[in-house]
GROMACS .gro file of C-alpha atoms in nm:
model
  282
    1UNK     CA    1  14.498   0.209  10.252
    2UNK     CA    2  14.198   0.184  10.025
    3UNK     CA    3  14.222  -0.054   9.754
    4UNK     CA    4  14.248   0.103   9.401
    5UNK     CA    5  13.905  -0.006   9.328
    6UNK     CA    6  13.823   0.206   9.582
    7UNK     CA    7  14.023   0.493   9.599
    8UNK     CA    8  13.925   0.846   9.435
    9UNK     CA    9  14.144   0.996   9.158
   10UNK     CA   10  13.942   1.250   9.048
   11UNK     CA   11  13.632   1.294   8.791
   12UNK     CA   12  13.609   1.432   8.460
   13UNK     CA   13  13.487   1.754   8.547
   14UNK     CA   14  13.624   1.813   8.885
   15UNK     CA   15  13.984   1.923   8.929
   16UNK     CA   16  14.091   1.815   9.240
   17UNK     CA   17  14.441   1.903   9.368
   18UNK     CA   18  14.647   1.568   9.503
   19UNK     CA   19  14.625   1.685   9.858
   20UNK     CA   20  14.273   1.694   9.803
   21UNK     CA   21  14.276   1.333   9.671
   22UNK     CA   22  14.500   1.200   9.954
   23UNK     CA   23  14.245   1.388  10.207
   24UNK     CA   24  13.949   1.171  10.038
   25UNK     CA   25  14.116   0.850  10.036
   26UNK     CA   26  14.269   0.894  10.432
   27UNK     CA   27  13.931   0.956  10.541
   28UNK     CA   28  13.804   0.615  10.338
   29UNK     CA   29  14.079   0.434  10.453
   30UNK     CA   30  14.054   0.536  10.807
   31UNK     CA   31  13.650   0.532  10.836
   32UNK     CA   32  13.620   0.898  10.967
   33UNK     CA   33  13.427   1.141  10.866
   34UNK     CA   34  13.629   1.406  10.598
   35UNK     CA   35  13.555   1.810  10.686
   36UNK     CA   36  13.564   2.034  10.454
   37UNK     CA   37  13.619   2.337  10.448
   38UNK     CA   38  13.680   2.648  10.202
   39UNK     CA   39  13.504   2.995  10.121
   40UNK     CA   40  13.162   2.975   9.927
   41UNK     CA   41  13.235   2.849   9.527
   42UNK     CA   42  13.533   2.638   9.607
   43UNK     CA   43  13.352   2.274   9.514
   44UNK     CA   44  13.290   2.168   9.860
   45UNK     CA   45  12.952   2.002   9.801
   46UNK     CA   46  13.087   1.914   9.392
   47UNK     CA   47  13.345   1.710   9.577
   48UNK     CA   48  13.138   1.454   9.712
   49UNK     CA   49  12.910   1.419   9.356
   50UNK     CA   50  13.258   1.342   9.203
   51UNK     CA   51  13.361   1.099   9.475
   52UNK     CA   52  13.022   0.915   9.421
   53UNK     CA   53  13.059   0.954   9.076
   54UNK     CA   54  13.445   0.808   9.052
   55UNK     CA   55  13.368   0.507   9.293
   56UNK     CA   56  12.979   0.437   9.136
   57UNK     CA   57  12.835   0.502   9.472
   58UNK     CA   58  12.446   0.633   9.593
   59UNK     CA   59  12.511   0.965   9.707
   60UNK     CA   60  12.261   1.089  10.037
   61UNK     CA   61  12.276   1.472  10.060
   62UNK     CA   62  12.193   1.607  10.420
   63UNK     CA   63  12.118   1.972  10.347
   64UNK     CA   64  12.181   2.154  10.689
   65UNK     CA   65  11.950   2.453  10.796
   66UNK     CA   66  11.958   2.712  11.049
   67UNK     CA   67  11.676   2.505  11.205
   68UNK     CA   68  11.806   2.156  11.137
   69UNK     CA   69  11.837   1.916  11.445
   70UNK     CA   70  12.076   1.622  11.483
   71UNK     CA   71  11.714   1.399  11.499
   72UNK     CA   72  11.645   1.534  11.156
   73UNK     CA   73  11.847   1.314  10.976
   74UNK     CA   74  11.823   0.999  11.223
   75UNK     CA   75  11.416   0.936  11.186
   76UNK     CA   76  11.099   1.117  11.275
   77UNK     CA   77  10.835   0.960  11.474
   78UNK     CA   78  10.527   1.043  11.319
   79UNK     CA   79  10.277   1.118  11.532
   80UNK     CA   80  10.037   1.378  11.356
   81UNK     CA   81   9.924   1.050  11.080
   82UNK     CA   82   9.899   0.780  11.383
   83UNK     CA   83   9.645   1.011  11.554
   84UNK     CA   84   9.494   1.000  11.166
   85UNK     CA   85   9.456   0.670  11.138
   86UNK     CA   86   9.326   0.618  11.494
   87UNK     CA   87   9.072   0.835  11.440
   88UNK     CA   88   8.985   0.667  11.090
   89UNK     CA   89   9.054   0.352  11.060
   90UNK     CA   90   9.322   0.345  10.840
   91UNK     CA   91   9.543   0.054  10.933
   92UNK     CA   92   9.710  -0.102  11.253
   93UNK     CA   93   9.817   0.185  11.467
   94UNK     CA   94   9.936  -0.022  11.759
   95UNK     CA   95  10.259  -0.091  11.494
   96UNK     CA   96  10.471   0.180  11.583
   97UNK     CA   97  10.713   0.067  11.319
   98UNK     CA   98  10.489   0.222  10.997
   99UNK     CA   99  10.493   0.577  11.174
  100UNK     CA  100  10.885   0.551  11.188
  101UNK     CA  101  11.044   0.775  10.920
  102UNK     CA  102  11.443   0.774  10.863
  103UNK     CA  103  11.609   1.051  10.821
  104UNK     CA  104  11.936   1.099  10.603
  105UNK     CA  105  12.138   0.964  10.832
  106UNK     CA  106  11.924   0.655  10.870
  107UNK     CA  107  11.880   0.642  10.532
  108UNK     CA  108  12.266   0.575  10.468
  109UNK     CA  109  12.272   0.355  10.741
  110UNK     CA  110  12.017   0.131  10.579
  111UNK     CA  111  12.153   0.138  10.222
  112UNK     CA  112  12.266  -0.238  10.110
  113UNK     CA  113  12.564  -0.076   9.957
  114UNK     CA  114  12.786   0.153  10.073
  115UNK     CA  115  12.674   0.548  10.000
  116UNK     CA  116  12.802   0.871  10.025
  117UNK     CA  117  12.648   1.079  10.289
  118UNK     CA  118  12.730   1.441  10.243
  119UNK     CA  119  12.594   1.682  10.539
  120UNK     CA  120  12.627   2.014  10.370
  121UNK     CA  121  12.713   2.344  10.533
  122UNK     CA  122  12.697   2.195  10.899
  123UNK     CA  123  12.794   2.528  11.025
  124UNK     CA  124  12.453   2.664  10.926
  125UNK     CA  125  12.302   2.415  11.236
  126UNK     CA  126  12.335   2.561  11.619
  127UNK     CA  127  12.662   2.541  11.828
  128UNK     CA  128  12.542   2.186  11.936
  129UNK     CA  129  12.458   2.004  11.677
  130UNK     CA  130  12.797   1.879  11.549
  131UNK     CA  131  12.823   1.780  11.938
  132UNK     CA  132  12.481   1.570  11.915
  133UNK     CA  133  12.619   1.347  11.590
  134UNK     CA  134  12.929   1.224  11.784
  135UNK     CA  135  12.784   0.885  11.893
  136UNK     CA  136  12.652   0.838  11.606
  137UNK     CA  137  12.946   0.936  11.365
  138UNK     CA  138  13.148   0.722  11.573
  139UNK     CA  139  12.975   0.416  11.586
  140UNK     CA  140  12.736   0.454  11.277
  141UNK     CA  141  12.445   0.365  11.443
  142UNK     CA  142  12.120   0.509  11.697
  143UNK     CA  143  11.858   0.401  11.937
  144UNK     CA  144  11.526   0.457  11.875
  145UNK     CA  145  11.298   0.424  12.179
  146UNK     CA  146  10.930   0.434  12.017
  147UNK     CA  147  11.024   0.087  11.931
  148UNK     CA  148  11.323  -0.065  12.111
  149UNK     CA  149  11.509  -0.141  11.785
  150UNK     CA  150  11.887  -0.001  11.687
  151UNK     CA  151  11.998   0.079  11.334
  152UNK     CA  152  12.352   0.033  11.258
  153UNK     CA  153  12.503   0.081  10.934
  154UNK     CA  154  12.514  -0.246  10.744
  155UNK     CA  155  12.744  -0.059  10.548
  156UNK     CA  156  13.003   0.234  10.734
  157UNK     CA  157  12.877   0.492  10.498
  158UNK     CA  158  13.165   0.751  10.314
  159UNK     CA  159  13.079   1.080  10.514
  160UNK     CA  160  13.154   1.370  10.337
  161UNK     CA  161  13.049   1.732  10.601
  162UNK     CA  162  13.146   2.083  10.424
  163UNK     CA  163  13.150   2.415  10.612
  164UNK     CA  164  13.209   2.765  10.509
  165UNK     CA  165  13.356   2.873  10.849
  166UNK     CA  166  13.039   3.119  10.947
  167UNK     CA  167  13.120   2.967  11.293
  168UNK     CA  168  13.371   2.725  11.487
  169UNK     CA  169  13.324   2.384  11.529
  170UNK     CA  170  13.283   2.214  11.868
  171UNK     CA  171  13.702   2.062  11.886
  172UNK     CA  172  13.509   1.701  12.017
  173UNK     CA  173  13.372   1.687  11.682
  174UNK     CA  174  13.694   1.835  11.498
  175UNK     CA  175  13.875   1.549  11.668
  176UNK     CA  176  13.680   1.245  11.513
  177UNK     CA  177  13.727   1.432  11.155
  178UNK     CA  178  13.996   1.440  10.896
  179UNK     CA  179  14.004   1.841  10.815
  180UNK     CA  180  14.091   1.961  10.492
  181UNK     CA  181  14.073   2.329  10.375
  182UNK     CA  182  14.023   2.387   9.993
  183UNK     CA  183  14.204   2.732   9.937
  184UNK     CA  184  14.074   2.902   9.649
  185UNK     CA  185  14.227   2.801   9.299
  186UNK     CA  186  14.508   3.050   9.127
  187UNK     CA  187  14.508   3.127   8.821
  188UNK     CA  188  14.694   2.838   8.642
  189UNK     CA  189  14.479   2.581   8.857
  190UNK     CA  190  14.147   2.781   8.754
  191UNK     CA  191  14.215   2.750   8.370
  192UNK     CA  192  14.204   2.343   8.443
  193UNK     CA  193  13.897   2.390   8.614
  194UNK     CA  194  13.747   2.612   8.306
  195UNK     CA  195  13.863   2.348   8.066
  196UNK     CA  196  13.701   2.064   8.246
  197UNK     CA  197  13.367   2.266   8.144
  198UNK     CA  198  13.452   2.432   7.793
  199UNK     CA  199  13.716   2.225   7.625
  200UNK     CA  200  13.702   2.398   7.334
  201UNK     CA  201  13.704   2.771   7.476
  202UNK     CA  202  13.959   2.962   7.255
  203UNK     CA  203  14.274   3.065   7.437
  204UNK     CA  204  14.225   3.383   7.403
  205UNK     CA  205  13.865   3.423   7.564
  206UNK     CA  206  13.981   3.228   7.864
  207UNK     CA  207  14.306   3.458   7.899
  208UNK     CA  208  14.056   3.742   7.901
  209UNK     CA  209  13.824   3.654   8.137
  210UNK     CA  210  14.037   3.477   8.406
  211UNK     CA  211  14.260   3.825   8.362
  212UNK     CA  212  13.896   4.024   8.445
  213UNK     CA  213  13.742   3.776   8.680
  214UNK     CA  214  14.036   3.767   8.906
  215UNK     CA  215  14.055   4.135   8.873
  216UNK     CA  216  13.678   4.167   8.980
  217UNK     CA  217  13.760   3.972   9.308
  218UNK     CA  218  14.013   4.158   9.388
  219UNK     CA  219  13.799   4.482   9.397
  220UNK     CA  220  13.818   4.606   9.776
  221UNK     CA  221  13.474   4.610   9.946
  222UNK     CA  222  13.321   4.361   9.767
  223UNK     CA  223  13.032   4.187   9.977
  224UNK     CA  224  13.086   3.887   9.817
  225UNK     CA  225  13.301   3.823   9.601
  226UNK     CA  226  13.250   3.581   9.294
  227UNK     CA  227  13.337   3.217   9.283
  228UNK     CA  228  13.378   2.901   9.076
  229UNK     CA  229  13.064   2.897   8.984
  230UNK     CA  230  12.993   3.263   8.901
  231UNK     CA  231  13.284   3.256   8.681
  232UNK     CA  232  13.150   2.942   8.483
  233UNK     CA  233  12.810   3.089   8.451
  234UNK     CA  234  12.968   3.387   8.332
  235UNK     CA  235  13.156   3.187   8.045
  236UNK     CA  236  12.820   3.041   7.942
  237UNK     CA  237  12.684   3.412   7.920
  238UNK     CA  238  12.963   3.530   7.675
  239UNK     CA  239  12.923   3.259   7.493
  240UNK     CA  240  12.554   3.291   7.456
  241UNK     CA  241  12.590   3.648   7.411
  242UNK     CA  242  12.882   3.627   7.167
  243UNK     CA  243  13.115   3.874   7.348
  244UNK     CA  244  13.422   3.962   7.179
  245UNK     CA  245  13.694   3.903   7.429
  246UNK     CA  246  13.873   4.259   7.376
  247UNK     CA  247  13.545   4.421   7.466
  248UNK     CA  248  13.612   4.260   7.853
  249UNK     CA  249  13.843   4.530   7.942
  250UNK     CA  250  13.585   4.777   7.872
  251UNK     CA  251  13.298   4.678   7.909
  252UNK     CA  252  13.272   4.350   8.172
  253UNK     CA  253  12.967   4.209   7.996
  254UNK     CA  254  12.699   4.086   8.222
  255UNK     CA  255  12.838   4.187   8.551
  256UNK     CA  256  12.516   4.047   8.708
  257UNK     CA  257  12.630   3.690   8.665
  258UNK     CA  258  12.980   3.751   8.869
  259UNK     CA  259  12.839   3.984   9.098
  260UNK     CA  260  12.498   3.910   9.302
  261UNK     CA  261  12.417   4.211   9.516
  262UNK     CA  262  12.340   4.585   9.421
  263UNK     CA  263  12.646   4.728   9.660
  264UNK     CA  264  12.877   4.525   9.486
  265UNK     CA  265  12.752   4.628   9.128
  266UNK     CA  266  12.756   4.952   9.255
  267UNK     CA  267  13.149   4.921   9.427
  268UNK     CA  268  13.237   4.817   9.046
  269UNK     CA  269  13.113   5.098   8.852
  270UNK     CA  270  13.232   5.302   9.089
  271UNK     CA  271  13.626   5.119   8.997
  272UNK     CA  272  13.514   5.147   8.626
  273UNK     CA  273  13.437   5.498   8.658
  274UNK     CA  274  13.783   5.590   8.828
  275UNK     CA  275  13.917   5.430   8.529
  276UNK     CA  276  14.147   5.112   8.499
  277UNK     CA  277  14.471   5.260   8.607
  278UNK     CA  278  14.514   4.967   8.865
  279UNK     CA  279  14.422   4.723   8.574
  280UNK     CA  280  14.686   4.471   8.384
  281UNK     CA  281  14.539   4.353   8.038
  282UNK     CA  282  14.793   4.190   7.791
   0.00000   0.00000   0.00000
Protein backbone atom coordinates (compact mmCIF):
# COMPACT_ATOMS: atom_id res chain seq x y z
CA UNK A 1 0.00 0.00 0.00
CA UNK A 2 0.87 3.66 -0.26
CA UNK A 3 3.04 4.98 2.31
CA UNK A 4 1.34 7.42 4.79
CA UNK A 5 3.16 10.22 3.26
CA UNK A 6 1.37 9.40 0.49
CA UNK A 7 -1.87 8.27 1.16
CA UNK A 8 -5.13 10.60 1.08
CA UNK A 9 -7.18 11.14 4.29
CA UNK A 10 -9.23 13.71 3.31
CA UNK A 11 -9.03 17.75 3.08
CA UNK A 12 -10.41 20.37 5.11
CA UNK A 13 -13.24 21.13 3.09
CA UNK A 14 -14.02 17.93 1.41
CA UNK A 15 -15.91 15.22 3.25
CA UNK A 16 -15.00 12.17 1.87
CA UNK A 17 -16.63 8.92 3.07
CA UNK A 18 -13.79 6.02 4.04
CA UNK A 19 -14.77 3.94 1.08
CA UNK A 20 -14.07 6.86 -0.84
CA UNK A 21 -10.61 7.20 0.79
CA UNK A 22 -9.74 3.47 0.43
CA UNK A 23 -10.89 3.85 -3.44
CA UNK A 24 -8.16 6.81 -3.75
CA UNK A 25 -5.42 5.16 -2.07
CA UNK A 26 -6.08 1.43 -4.05
CA UNK A 27 -5.87 3.21 -7.17
CA UNK A 28 -2.33 4.99 -5.91
CA UNK A 29 -1.16 1.97 -4.62
CA UNK A 30 -1.98 -0.10 -7.57
CA UNK A 31 -1.01 2.59 -10.42
CA UNK A 32 -4.46 2.46 -12.24
CA UNK A 33 -6.41 4.89 -13.20
CA UNK A 34 -9.54 5.65 -10.38
CA UNK A 35 -13.27 6.18 -12.24
CA UNK A 36 -15.54 8.02 -10.87
CA UNK A 37 -18.61 8.11 -11.01
CA UNK A 38 -21.86 9.82 -9.37
CA UNK A 39 -24.85 12.14 -10.55
CA UNK A 40 -23.93 15.89 -11.34
CA UNK A 41 -23.00 17.89 -7.70
CA UNK A 42 -21.61 14.89 -5.95
CA UNK A 43 -17.69 16.29 -5.81
CA UNK A 44 -16.40 14.23 -8.57
CA UNK A 45 -14.03 16.81 -10.05
CA UNK A 46 -13.61 18.49 -6.01
CA UNK A 47 -12.16 15.08 -5.31
CA UNK A 48 -9.16 15.27 -7.20
CA UNK A 49 -8.40 19.28 -6.03
CA UNK A 50 -8.50 17.71 -2.49
CA UNK A 51 -6.28 14.76 -3.36
CA UNK A 52 -3.73 17.29 -4.87
CA UNK A 53 -4.31 19.43 -2.16
CA UNK A 54 -3.78 16.61 0.81
CA UNK A 55 -0.60 15.07 -0.92
CA UNK A 56 0.92 18.83 -2.20
CA UNK A 57 0.73 17.68 -5.73
CA UNK A 58 0.39 19.84 -9.40
CA UNK A 59 -2.95 19.09 -10.40
CA UNK A 60 -3.48 18.82 -14.68
CA UNK A 61 -7.24 19.12 -15.44
CA UNK A 62 -8.25 17.47 -18.87
CA UNK A 63 -11.65 19.05 -19.48
CA UNK A 64 -13.45 16.54 -21.89
CA UNK A 65 -15.80 17.92 -24.73
CA UNK A 66 -18.25 16.52 -27.00
CA UNK A 67 -15.55 17.18 -29.62
CA UNK A 68 -12.47 16.19 -27.64
CA UNK A 69 -10.11 13.52 -29.26
CA UNK A 70 -7.79 11.11 -27.44
CA UNK A 71 -4.78 13.27 -29.55
CA UNK A 72 -6.04 16.30 -27.73
CA UNK A 73 -4.42 15.75 -24.69
CA UNK A 74 -1.23 13.77 -26.09
CA UNK A 75 0.31 16.86 -28.38
CA UNK A 76 -0.69 18.79 -31.44
CA UNK A 77 1.50 19.11 -34.35
CA UNK A 78 1.36 22.50 -35.39
CA UNK A 79 1.26 22.96 -38.72
CA UNK A 80 -0.77 26.26 -39.47
CA UNK A 81 2.60 28.46 -37.60
CA UNK A 82 5.37 26.19 -39.51
CA UNK A 83 3.77 27.18 -42.84
CA UNK A 84 4.10 30.89 -40.97
CA UNK A 85 7.39 30.87 -40.43
CA UNK A 86 8.30 29.31 -43.79
CA UNK A 87 6.76 31.82 -45.45
CA UNK A 88 8.49 34.58 -43.16
CA UNK A 89 11.39 33.82 -41.92
CA UNK A 90 10.76 33.38 -38.54
CA UNK A 91 13.11 30.73 -37.25
CA UNK A 92 14.35 27.12 -38.22
CA UNK A 93 11.38 25.32 -39.60
CA UNK A 94 13.21 22.18 -40.58
CA UNK A 95 13.06 21.56 -36.39
CA UNK A 96 9.97 19.83 -36.14
CA UNK A 97 10.42 19.71 -32.41
CA UNK A 98 9.33 23.74 -31.81
CA UNK A 99 5.92 23.04 -33.71
CA UNK A 100 5.28 20.09 -31.19
CA UNK A 101 2.65 21.10 -28.58
CA UNK A 102 1.72 18.62 -25.54
CA UNK A 103 -1.37 18.12 -24.64
CA UNK A 104 -2.65 17.33 -20.99
CA UNK A 105 -1.74 14.12 -21.10
CA UNK A 106 1.78 14.94 -22.23
CA UNK A 107 1.90 17.54 -20.02
CA UNK A 108 1.64 15.10 -16.89
CA UNK A 109 3.86 12.88 -18.46
CA UNK A 110 6.56 15.47 -18.55
CA UNK A 111 6.08 16.94 -15.05
CA UNK A 112 9.44 16.33 -12.81
CA UNK A 113 7.13 15.48 -10.03
CA UNK A 114 4.42 13.43 -9.83
CA UNK A 115 0.81 15.31 -10.73
CA UNK A 116 -2.61 14.70 -10.66
CA UNK A 117 -4.20 14.32 -13.97
CA UNK A 118 -7.92 14.57 -13.75
CA UNK A 119 -9.86 13.89 -17.24
CA UNK A 120 -13.22 15.30 -16.38
CA UNK A 121 -16.57 14.06 -17.60
CA UNK A 122 -14.97 11.47 -20.12
CA UNK A 123 -18.40 10.40 -21.00
CA UNK A 124 -18.96 13.72 -22.76
CA UNK A 125 -16.09 12.34 -25.57
CA UNK A 126 -17.47 9.71 -28.43
CA UNK A 127 -17.96 5.91 -27.77
CA UNK A 128 -14.20 5.51 -28.72
CA UNK A 129 -12.32 7.61 -27.04
CA UNK A 130 -11.92 5.86 -23.66
CA UNK A 131 -10.89 2.88 -26.16
CA UNK A 132 -8.07 5.19 -27.86
CA UNK A 133 -6.32 6.07 -24.18
CA UNK A 134 -5.78 2.35 -23.35
CA UNK A 135 -2.12 2.15 -24.48
CA UNK A 136 -1.44 4.98 -23.17
CA UNK A 137 -3.15 4.65 -19.65
CA UNK A 138 -1.47 1.47 -19.46
CA UNK A 139 1.91 2.17 -20.14
CA UNK A 140 1.99 6.05 -19.51
CA UNK A 141 3.58 6.88 -22.48
CA UNK A 142 3.01 7.70 -26.74
CA UNK A 143 4.74 7.79 -30.02
CA UNK A 144 4.94 10.68 -31.84
CA UNK A 145 5.88 10.20 -35.51
CA UNK A 146 6.58 13.95 -36.76
CA UNK A 147 9.71 13.35 -34.89
CA UNK A 148 10.55 9.75 -33.98
CA UNK A 149 10.77 10.52 -30.23
CA UNK A 150 8.50 8.68 -27.28
CA UNK A 151 7.36 10.41 -24.10
CA UNK A 152 6.97 8.31 -21.15
CA UNK A 153 6.05 9.50 -17.86
CA UNK A 154 9.14 10.23 -15.81
CA UNK A 155 6.73 10.18 -13.20
CA UNK A 156 3.35 7.50 -13.39
CA UNK A 157 1.06 10.38 -12.95
CA UNK A 158 -2.19 9.95 -10.17
CA UNK A 159 -5.13 9.69 -12.79
CA UNK A 160 -8.17 10.78 -11.53
CA UNK A 161 -11.37 10.28 -14.79
CA UNK A 162 -15.06 11.30 -13.49
CA UNK A 163 -18.24 10.49 -15.43
CA UNK A 164 -21.81 11.28 -14.92
CA UNK A 165 -23.10 8.07 -16.64
CA UNK A 166 -24.73 10.04 -19.88
CA UNK A 167 -23.33 6.89 -21.61
CA UNK A 168 -21.49 3.41 -20.95
CA UNK A 169 -18.05 2.96 -20.96
CA UNK A 170 -16.20 0.70 -23.40
CA UNK A 171 -15.67 -2.66 -20.52
CA UNK A 172 -11.67 -2.70 -22.10
CA UNK A 173 -11.34 0.54 -20.51
CA UNK A 174 -13.57 -0.30 -17.31
CA UNK A 175 -11.15 -3.18 -16.86
CA UNK A 176 -7.79 -1.18 -16.46
CA UNK A 177 -9.84 1.20 -13.86
CA UNK A 178 -10.61 1.04 -10.22
CA UNK A 179 -14.56 2.12 -10.28
CA UNK A 180 -16.03 3.87 -7.56
CA UNK A 181 -19.60 5.34 -7.48
CA UNK A 182 -20.18 8.38 -5.12
CA UNK A 183 -23.96 7.98 -4.14
CA UNK A 184 -25.40 11.12 -3.18
CA UNK A 185 -24.89 12.25 0.57
CA UNK A 186 -28.01 11.77 3.22
CA UNK A 187 -28.85 13.96 5.33
CA UNK A 188 -26.53 13.42 8.38
CA UNK A 189 -23.47 13.12 5.85
CA UNK A 190 -24.68 16.50 4.07
CA UNK A 191 -24.66 18.58 7.39
CA UNK A 192 -20.65 17.56 7.50
CA UNK A 193 -20.35 18.67 4.16
CA UNK A 194 -22.26 22.17 5.02
CA UNK A 195 -20.04 22.57 8.01
CA UNK A 196 -16.85 22.09 6.15
CA UNK A 197 -18.07 25.48 4.34
CA UNK A 198 -19.99 27.50 7.17
CA UNK A 199 -18.64 26.45 10.51
CA UNK A 200 -20.38 28.78 12.23
CA UNK A 201 -23.98 28.35 10.54
CA UNK A 202 -26.49 28.31 13.49
CA UNK A 203 -28.16 24.96 14.04
CA UNK A 204 -31.15 26.00 13.40
CA UNK A 205 -30.65 27.56 9.78
CA UNK A 206 -28.93 24.40 8.70
CA UNK A 207 -31.90 22.17 10.16
CA UNK A 208 -34.09 24.36 8.00
CA UNK A 209 -32.62 24.30 4.91
CA UNK A 210 -31.31 20.68 4.65
CA UNK A 211 -35.22 19.89 5.81
CA UNK A 212 -36.30 22.24 2.46
CA UNK A 213 -33.46 21.38 0.18
CA UNK A 214 -33.97 17.72 0.46
CA UNK A 215 -37.60 18.34 0.17
CA UNK A 216 -37.02 20.38 -3.14
CA UNK A 217 -35.20 17.27 -4.66
CA UNK A 218 -37.56 15.18 -3.92
CA UNK A 219 -40.23 17.14 -5.97
CA UNK A 220 -41.35 14.60 -8.84
CA UNK A 221 -40.55 15.92 -12.35
CA UNK A 222 -37.83 17.88 -11.61
CA UNK A 223 -35.41 18.26 -14.72
CA UNK A 224 -32.66 18.52 -12.67
CA UNK A 225 -32.60 18.35 -9.56
CA UNK A 226 -30.23 20.45 -7.21
CA UNK A 227 -26.90 19.36 -5.91
CA UNK A 228 -23.98 20.01 -3.55
CA UNK A 229 -23.25 22.88 -4.93
CA UNK A 230 -26.68 24.49 -5.45
CA UNK A 231 -27.34 23.89 -1.92
CA UNK A 232 -24.05 25.74 -0.78
CA UNK A 233 -24.70 28.61 -3.04
CA UNK A 234 -28.00 28.73 -1.66
CA UNK A 235 -26.58 29.04 2.04
CA UNK A 236 -24.42 31.93 0.84
CA UNK A 237 -27.72 33.61 -0.56
CA UNK A 238 -29.59 33.44 2.86
CA UNK A 239 -26.91 34.57 4.42
CA UNK A 240 -26.39 37.52 2.20
CA UNK A 241 -29.96 38.09 2.13
CA UNK A 242 -30.51 37.63 5.87
CA UNK A 243 -33.39 35.08 5.64
CA UNK A 244 -35.00 34.16 8.74
CA UNK A 245 -34.98 30.41 8.79
CA UNK A 246 -38.87 30.01 9.72
CA UNK A 247 -39.66 32.00 6.61
CA UNK A 248 -38.13 28.65 4.51
CA UNK A 249 -41.26 26.78 4.89
CA UNK A 250 -43.09 29.48 3.27
CA UNK A 251 -41.45 31.13 1.29
CA UNK A 252 -38.12 29.05 -0.22
CA UNK A 253 -36.11 32.24 -0.68
CA UNK A 254 -34.22 32.44 -3.88
CA UNK A 255 -35.41 29.35 -5.56
CA UNK A 256 -33.26 30.39 -8.57
CA UNK A 257 -30.06 29.34 -6.87
CA UNK A 258 -31.40 25.52 -6.17
CA UNK A 259 -33.27 25.33 -9.20
CA UNK A 260 -31.70 26.28 -12.79
CA UNK A 261 -34.37 25.85 -15.43
CA UNK A 262 -37.87 27.61 -15.91
CA UNK A 263 -39.88 23.99 -15.91
CA UNK A 264 -38.50 23.21 -12.76
CA UNK A 265 -39.33 26.70 -11.13
CA UNK A 266 -42.44 26.29 -12.62
CA UNK A 267 -43.00 22.25 -11.24
CA UNK A 268 -42.31 24.05 -7.69
CA UNK A 269 -44.81 26.68 -7.58
CA UNK A 270 -46.99 24.51 -8.90
CA UNK A 271 -46.15 22.04 -5.32
CA UNK A 272 -46.29 25.41 -3.38
CA UNK A 273 -49.51 26.26 -4.75
CA UNK A 274 -51.15 22.75 -3.89
CA UNK A 275 -49.99 23.59 -0.53
CA UNK A 276 -47.44 21.67 1.76
CA UNK A 277 -49.59 18.83 2.84
CA UNK A 278 -46.75 16.33 1.76
CA UNK A 279 -44.27 18.61 3.72
CA UNK A 280 -42.48 17.64 7.29
CA UNK A 281 -41.10 20.87 9.08
CA UNK A 282 -40.17 20.48 12.85
Amino acid sequence: MTNELNRFQGSGKYVASPDLMSAVNIAMALEKPLLIKGEPGTGKTMLAEAVAEALQKKLIIWNIKSTTKAQDGLYVYDTVRRLYDSQFGEGDVSDIRRYIDLGKMGEAFTAEEQPILLIDEIDKADLEFPNDLLWELDKMEFYIPETGDTIKAAKRPIVIITSNAEKELPDAFLRRCIFHYIAFPDQEKMKEIVRAHYPDLGKKLMDKVIEAFYWVREIGGLQKKPATSELLDWIQALLVGGADPDTLKDALPFAGVLLKKNQDLDTLQDVRERGYSNRRWR
